Short mmCIF file of C-alpha atoms in Angstrom, two decimals:
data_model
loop_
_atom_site.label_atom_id
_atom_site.label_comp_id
_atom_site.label_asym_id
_atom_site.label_seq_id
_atom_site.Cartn_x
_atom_site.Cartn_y
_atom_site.Cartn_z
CA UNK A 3 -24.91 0.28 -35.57
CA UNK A 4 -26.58 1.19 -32.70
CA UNK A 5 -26.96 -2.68 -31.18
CA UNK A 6 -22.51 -2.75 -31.51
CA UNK A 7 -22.72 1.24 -29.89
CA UNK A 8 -24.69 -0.52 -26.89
CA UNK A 9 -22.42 -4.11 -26.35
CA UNK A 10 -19.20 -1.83 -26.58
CA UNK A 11 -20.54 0.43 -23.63
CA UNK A 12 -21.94 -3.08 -21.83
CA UNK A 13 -18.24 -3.97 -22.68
CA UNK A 14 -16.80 -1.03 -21.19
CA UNK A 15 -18.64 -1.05 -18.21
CA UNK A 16 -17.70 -4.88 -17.05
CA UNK A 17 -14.01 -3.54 -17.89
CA UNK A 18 -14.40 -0.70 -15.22
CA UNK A 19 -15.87 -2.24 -13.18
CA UNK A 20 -13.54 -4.86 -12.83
CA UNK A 21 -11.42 -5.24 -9.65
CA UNK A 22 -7.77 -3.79 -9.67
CA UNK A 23 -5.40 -6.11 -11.36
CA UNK A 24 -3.12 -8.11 -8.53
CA UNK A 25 -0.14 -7.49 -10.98
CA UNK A 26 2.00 -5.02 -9.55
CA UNK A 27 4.53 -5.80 -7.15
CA UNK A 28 4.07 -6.86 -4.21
CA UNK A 29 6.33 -7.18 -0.76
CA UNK A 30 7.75 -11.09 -0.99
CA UNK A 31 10.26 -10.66 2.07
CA UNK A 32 11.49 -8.31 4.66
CA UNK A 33 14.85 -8.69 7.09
CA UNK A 34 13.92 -8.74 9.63
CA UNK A 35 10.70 -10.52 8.59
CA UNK A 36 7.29 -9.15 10.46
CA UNK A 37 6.42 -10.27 13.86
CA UNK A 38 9.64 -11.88 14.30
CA UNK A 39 12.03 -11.59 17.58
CA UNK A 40 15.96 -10.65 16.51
CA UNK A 41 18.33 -11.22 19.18
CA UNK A 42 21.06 -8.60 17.33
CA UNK A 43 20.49 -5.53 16.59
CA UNK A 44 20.11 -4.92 12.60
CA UNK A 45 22.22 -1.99 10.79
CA UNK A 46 19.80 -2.30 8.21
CA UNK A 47 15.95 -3.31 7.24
CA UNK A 48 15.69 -4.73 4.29
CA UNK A 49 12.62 -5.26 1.68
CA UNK A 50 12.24 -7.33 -1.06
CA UNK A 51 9.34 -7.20 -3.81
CA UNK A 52 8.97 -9.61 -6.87
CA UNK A 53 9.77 -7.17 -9.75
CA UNK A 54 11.74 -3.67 -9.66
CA UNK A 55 10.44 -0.73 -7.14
CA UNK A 56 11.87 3.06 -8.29
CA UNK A 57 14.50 3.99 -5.88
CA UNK A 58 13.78 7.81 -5.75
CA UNK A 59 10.18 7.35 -4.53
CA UNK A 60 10.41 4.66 -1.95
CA UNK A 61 10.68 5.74 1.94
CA UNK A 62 11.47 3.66 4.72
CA UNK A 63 10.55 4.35 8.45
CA UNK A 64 11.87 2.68 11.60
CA UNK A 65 10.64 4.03 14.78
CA UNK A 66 10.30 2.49 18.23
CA UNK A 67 7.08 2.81 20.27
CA UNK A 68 7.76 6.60 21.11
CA UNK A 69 7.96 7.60 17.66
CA UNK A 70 11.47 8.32 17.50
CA UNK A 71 12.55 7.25 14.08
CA UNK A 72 15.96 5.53 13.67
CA UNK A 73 16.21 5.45 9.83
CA UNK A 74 19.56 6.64 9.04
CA UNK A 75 19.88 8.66 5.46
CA UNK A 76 17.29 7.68 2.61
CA UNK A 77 16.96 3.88 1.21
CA UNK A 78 18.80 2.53 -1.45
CA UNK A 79 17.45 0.32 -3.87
CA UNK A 80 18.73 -1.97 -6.56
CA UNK A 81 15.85 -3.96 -8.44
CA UNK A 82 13.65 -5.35 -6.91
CA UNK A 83 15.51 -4.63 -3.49
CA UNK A 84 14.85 -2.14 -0.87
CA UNK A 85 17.91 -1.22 2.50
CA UNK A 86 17.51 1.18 5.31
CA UNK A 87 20.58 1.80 7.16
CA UNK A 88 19.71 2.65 10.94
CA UNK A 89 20.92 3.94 14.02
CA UNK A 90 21.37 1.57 16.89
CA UNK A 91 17.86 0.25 17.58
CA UNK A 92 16.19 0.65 20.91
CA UNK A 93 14.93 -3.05 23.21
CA UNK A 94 11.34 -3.65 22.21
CA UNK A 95 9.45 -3.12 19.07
CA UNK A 96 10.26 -1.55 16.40
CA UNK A 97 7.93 -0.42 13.56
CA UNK A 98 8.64 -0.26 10.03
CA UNK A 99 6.29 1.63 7.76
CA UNK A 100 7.26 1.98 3.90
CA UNK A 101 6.37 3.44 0.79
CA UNK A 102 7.41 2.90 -2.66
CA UNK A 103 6.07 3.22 -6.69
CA UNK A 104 6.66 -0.06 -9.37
CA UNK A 105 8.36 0.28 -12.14
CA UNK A 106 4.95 0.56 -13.78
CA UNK A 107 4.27 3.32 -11.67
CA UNK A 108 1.64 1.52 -8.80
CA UNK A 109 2.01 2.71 -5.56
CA UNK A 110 2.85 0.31 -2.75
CA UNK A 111 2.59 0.74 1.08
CA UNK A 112 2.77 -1.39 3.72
CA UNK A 113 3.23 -1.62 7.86
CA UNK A 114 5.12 -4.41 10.02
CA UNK A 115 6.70 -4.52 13.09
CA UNK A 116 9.50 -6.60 14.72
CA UNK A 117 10.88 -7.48 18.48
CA UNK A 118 14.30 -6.39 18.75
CA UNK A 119 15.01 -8.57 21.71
CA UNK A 120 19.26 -7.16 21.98
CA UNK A 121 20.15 -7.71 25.60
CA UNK A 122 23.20 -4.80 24.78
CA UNK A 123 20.72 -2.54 22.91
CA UNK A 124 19.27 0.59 25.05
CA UNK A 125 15.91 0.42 26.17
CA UNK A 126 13.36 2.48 24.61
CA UNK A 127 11.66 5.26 26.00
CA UNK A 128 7.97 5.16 27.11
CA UNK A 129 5.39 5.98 24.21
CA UNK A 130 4.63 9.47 24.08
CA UNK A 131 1.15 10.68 24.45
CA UNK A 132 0.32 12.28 21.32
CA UNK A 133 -2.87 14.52 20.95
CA UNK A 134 -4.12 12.57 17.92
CA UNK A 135 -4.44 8.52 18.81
CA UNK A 136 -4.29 7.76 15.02
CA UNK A 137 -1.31 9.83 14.70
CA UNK A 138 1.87 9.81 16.98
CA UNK A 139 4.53 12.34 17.34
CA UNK A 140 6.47 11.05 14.32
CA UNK A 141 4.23 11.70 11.90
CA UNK A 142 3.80 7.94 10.79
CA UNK A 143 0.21 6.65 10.73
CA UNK A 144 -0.78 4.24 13.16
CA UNK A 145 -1.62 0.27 11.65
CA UNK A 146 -5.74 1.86 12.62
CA UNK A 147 -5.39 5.06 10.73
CA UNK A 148 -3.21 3.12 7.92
CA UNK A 149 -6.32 0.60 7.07
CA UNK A 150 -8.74 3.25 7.38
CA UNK A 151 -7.49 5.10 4.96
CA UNK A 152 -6.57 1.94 2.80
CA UNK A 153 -10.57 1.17 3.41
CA UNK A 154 -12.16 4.28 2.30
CA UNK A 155 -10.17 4.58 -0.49
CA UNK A 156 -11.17 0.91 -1.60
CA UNK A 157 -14.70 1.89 -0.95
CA UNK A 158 -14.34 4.92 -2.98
CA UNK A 159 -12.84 3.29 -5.75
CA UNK A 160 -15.77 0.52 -6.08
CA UNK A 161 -18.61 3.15 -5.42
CA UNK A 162 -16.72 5.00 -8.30
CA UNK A 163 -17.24 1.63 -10.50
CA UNK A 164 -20.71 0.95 -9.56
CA UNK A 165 -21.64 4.55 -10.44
CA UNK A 166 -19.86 4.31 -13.69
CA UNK A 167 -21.32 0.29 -14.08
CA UNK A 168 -25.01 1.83 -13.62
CA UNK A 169 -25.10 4.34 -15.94
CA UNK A 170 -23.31 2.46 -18.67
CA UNK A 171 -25.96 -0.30 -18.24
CA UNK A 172 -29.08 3.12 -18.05
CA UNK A 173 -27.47 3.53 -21.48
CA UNK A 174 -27.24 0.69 -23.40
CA UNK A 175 -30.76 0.17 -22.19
CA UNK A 176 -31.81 3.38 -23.90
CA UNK A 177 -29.80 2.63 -26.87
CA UNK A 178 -31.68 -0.81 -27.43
CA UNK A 179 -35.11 0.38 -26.56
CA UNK A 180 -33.85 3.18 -29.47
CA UNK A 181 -33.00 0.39 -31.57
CA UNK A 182 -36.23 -1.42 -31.28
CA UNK A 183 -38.17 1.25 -31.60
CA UNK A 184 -36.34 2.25 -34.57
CA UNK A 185 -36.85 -1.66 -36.04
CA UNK A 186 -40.38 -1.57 -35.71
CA UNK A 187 -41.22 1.71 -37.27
#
């Protein structure tokens, strides 16, 4: 009894230590698409994931280079698609920063940017000093910040696994010493 006790906690352990599972869903397509150059201005940015994304907890932010956000109302979403309405885009780049939670519940984020090269579009305003450099005015992270905190809380989770990995393996060593000594006497 003791031998199965110790290979389902060597069992466990592999299982939590295991990397995340790549099945939730994940950002197939954007409109504009990232880092390319639209010569119209777009009424709308729109995201596309492979499976269904819940409409009441996804957010969509399109700001120029000052900050200044031109999302118009909240997104709607049918599916597995996500639409923005905005107000009429500044010249220059534009950043889009979303959030949003899978059907299964995972939460998704992600960052890209776009040229919006319309000669008729009004030309943006100078970036803003802000007085945090990972942080501007707007309150959206900056691409830095974003992967920062996307890298700590990777490293948490695997230090997390490890911790649970070695004392999962401290025990199953105990339990089989236990076993053996238990064998012999």
């Amino acid at each position: 009894m003791p031998l199965l006790l110790a290979l389902l906690l060597a069992a466990l352990s592999v299982l939590v230590s295991a990397p995340r599972a790549a099945a939730h869903a994940q950002l197939l397509d954007s409109s504009p698409a990232a880092d390319s150059v639209v010569a119209e201005s777009p009424t709308s940015i729109t995201l596309t994931f492979d499976s269904a994304v819940q409409a009441g907890y996804t957010t969509i932010v399109v700001a120029g280079t000052d900050g200044t956000s031109y999302s118009d109302g909240a997104p709607t979403a049918t599916d597995r698609e996500v639409r923005q309405k905005v107000t009429r885009l500044p010249r220059g780049l534009v950043q889009v920063t979303w959030r949003a939670v899978a059907a299964d519940g995972a939460p998704l984020q992600g960052r890209f940017s776009f040229t919006n090269d319309d000669q008729t579009a009004p030309t943006q305003p100078p970036p803003r000093p802000s007085a945090s450099a990972s942080a501007p005015a707007s309150g959206v992270p900056s691409a830095a910040a974003t992967a920062k905190a996307e890298d700590s809380a990777d490293w948490q989770w695997w230090a997390a696994a490890g911790g649970l990995s070695v004392v999962a393996a401290a025990a199953v060593t105990v339990l089989v010493r236990r076993s053996d000594a238990r064998s012999r006497g």
